[in-house]
Coordinates of C-alpha atoms in Angstrom, one line a residue:
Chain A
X1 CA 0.0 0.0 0.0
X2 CA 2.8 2.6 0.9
X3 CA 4.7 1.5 -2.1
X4 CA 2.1 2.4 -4.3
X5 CA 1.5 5.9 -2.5
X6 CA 5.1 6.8 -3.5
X7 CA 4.5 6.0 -6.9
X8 CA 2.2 8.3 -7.4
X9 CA 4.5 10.8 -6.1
X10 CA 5.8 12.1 -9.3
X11 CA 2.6 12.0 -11.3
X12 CA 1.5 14.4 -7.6
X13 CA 4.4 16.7 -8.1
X14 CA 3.7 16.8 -11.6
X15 CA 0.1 18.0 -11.7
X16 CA 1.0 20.2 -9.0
X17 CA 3.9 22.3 -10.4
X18 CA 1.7 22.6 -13.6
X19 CA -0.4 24.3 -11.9
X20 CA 2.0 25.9 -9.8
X21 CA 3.9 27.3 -12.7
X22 CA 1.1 29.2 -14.5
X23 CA 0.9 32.6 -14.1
X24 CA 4.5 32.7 -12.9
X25 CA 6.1 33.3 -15.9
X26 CA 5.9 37.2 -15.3
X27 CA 7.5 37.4 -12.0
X28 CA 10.4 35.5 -13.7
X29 CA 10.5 37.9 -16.6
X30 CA 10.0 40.6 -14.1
X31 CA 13.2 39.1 -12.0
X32 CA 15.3 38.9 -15.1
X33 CA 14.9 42.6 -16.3
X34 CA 15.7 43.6 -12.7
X35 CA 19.0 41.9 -12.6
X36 CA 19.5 44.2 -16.1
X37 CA 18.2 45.1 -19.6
X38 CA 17.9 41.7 -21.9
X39 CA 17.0 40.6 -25.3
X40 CA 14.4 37.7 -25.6
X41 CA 16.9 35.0 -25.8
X42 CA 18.7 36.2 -22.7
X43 CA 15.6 36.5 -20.8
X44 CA 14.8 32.9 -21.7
X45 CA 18.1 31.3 -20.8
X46 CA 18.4 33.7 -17.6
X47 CA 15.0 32.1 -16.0
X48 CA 16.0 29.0 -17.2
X49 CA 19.2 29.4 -15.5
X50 CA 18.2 31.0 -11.8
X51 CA 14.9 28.4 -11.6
X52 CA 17.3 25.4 -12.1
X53 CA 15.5 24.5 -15.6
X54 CA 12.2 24.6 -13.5
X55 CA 10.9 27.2 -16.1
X56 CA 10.8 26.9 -19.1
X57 CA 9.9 29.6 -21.8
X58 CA 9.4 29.5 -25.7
X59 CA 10.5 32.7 -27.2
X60 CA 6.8 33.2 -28.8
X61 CA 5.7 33.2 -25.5
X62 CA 8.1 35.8 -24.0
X63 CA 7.4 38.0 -26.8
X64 CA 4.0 37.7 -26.3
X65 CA 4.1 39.0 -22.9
X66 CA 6.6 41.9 -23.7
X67 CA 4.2 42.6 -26.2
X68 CA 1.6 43.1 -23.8
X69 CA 4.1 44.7 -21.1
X70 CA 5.3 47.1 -23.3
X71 CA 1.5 48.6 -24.0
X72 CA 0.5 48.7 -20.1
X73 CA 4.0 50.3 -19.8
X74 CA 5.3 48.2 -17.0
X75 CA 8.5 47.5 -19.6
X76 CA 10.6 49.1 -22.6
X77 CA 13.5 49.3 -24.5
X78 CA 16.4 50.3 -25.7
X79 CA 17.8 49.6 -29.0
X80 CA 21.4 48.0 -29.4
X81 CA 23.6 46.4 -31.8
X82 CA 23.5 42.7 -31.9
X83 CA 26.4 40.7 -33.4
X84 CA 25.5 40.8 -36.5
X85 CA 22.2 41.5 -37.9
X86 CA 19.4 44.0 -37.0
X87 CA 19.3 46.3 -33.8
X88 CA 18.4 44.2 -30.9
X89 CA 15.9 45.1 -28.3
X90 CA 17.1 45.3 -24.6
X91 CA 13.7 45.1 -22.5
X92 CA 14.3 46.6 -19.4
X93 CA 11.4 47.5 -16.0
X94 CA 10.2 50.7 -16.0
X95 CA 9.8 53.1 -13.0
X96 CA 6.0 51.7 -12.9
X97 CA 7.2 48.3 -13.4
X98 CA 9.5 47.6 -10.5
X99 CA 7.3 49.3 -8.5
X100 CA 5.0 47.0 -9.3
X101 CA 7.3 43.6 -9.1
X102 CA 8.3 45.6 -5.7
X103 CA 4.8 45.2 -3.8
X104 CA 3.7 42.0 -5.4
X105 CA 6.8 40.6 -3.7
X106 CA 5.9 42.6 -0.8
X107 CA 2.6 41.1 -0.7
X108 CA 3.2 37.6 -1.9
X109 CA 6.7 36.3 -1.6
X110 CA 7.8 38.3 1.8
X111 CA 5.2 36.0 3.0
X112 CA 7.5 33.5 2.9
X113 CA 10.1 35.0 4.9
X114 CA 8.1 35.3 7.9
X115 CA 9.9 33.2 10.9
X116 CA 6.5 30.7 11.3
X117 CA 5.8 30.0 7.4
X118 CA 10.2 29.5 7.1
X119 CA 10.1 27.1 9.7
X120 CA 7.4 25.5 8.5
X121 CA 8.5 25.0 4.5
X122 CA 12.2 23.8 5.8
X123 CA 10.4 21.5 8.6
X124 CA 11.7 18.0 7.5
X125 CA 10.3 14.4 9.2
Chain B
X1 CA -4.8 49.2 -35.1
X2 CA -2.6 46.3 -35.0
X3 CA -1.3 44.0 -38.0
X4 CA -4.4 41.3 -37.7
X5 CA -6.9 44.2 -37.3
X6 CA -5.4 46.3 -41.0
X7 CA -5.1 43.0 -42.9
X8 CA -8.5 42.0 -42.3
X9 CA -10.0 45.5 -43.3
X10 CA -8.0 45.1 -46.4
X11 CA -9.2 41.2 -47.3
X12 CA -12.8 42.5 -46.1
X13 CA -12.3 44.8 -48.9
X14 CA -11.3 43.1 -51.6
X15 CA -14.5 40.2 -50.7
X16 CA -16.7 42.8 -50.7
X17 CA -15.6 44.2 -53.9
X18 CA -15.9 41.2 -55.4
X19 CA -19.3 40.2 -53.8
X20 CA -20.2 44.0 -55.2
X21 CA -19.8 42.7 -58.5
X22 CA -21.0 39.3 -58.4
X23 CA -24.4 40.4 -57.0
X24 CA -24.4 43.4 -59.5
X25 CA -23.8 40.4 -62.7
X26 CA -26.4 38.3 -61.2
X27 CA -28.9 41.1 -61.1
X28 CA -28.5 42.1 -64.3
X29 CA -28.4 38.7 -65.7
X30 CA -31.3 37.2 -63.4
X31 CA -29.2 34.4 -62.3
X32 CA -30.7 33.7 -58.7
X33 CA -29.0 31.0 -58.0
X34 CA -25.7 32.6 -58.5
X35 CA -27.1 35.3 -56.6
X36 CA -27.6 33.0 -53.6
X37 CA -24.5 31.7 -54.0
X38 CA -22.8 34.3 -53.6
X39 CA -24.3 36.2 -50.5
X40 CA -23.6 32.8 -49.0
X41 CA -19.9 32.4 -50.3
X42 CA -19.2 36.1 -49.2
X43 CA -21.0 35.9 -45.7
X44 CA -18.6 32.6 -44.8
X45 CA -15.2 34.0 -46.3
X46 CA -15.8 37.2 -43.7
X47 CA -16.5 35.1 -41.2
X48 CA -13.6 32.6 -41.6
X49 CA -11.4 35.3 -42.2
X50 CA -12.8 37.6 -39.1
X51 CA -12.3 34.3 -37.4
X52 CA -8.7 33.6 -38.4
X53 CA -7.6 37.0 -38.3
X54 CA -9.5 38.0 -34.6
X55 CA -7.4 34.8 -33.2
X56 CA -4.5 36.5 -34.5
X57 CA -4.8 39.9 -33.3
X58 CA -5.6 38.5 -30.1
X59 CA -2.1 36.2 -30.1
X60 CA -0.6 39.4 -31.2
X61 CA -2.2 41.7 -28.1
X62 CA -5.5 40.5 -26.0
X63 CA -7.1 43.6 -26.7
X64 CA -10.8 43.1 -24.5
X65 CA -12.9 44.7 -27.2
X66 CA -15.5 41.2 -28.1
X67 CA -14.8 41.7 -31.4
X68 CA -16.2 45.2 -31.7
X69 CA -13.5 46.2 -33.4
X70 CA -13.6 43.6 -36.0
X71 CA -17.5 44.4 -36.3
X72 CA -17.3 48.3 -36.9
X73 CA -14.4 47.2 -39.5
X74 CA -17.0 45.0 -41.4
X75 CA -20.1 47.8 -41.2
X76 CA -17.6 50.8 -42.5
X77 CA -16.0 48.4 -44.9
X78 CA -19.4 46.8 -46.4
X79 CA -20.9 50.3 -46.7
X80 CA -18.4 52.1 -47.4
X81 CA -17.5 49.9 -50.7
X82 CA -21.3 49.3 -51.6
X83 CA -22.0 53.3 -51.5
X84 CA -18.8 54.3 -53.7
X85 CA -20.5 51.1 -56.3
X86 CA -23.6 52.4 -56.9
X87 CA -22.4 56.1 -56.7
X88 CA -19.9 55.5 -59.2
X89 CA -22.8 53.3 -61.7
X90 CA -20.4 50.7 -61.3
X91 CA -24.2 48.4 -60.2
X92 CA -26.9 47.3 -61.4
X93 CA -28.9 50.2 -62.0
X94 CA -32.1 48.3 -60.0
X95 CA -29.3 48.5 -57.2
X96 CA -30.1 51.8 -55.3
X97 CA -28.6 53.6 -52.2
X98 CA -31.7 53.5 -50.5
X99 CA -31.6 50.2 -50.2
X100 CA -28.3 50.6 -48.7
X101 CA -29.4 53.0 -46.3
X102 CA -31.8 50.7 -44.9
X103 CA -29.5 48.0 -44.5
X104 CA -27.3 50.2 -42.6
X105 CA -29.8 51.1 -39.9
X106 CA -31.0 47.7 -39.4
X107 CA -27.4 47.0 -39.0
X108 CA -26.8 50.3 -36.8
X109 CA -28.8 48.7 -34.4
X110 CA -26.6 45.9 -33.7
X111 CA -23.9 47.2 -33.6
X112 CA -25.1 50.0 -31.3
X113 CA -26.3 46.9 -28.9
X114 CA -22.8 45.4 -29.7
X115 CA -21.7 48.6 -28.6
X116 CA -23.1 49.0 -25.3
X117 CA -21.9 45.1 -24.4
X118 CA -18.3 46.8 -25.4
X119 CA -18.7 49.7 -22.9
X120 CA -20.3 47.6 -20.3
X121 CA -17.4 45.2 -20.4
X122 CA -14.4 47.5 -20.6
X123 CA -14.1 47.3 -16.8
X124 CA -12.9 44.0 -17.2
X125 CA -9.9 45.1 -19.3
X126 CA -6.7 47.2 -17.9
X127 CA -5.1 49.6 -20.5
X128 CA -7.8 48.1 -23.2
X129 CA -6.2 44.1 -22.3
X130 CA -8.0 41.3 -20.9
X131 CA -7.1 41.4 -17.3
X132 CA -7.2 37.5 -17.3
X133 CA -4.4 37.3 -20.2
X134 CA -2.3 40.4 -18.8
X135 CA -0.1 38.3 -16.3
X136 CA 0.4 34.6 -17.1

């Protein structure tokens, strides 16, 4: 019976982090253009980087959401010469953007850091 | 306007230029059947194409409109191109503006109602986006 719990385990985690991992994608993008100004293919292999291959992004989709970050304001750009080729674009937060990243970690991942909830998540049996 | 929005004003265009002329032949050549045909054949390709090209625009930016844009597009398109026909003779001369004219109220009324809906429903969007699709 207890072998049979544990091998649902990774089907669990799976379903899980599916679910986990939607609608994170912009604090990742968010987290990258903090650290500084990147083109798309940076972004991507940054957050693939820092999460450990935890995230992963397609370029469509990352330009899809700079797309829509770009129109609410909350990101822009500078142009810059690639290696070869055109201009690239180096997306970057603007004022109202890390403000915004700013209290959406203040509300949601400081929560985390709070002495209870810590001891808690690093509580092992 | 975005890329989706201007290529489907220009496709809407060209089919109802062509559905202009189609209806204007079969007028004057009392073909009812092809008459038919082709009110049905132009009504599908706008809606396949408003289809295609609405999915589009929204990949490009989920602008929260419910397709209002797309449907003002169509009415200033349709009438736009069906008044310049018969002003220019280019029609059937049993094809008259007035005809037109009532066409366009009828039509005025939906997409006054459509209208509304739009208005109604702009609280849901942020900057004119769906505030579901902003942050995924």
């Amino acid at each position: 019976m207890k072998s049979s719990n544990k091998s649902l385990l990774p089907e669990l985690l799976d379903a899980w982090e599916s679910t986990y991992k939607k609608g994170q994608l912009t604090l990742w993008i968010f987290l990258a253009l903090r650290d500084e100004p990147k083109y798309v293919d940076e972004i991507r292999t940054y957050i693939e980087h820092i999460t450990a291959g935890t995230i992963k992004c397609e370029e469509q989709s990352l330009y899809r959401n700079l797309r829509k970050y770009l129109h609410i304001k909350v990101v822009s750009f500078d142009l810059r010469k690639g290696n070869k080729g055109p201009d690239r674009k180096y997306y970057k937060l603007t004022t109202l953007g890390d403000e915004l990243l700013q209290r959406f970690i203040d509300r949601n991942i400081q929560l985390f850091y709070v002495p209870e909830i810590k001891k808690l998540l690093f509580k092992t049996n | 306007m975005n890329k989706a929005l201007a290529t489907f004003i220009l496709v809407a265009s060209i089919l109802t230029l062509i559905f202009r002329y189609g209806l204007s032949s079969a007028i004057t050549e009392k073909s009812w059947g092809f008459l038919i045909a082709i009110a049905v054949i132009y009504g599908l390709s706008m809606f396949a194409s408003g289809w295609y090209l609405g999915k589009k625009d929204n990949q490009e930016l989920p602008i929260y409109d419910l397709g209002f844009r797309f449907h003002l597009s169509t009415f200033l398109v349709y009438h736009a191109i069906s008044i310049i026909w018969i002003i220019s003779g280019a029609g059937n001369p049993n094809e008259n503006l007035f005809t037109i004219y009532i066409g366009m109220g009828i039509w005025s009324i939906f997409l006054t109602i459509h209208a509304i809906f739009y208005l109604v429903e702009r609280r849901k969007a942020i900057a004119s986006l769906d505030k579901d699709e902003l942050f995924e």
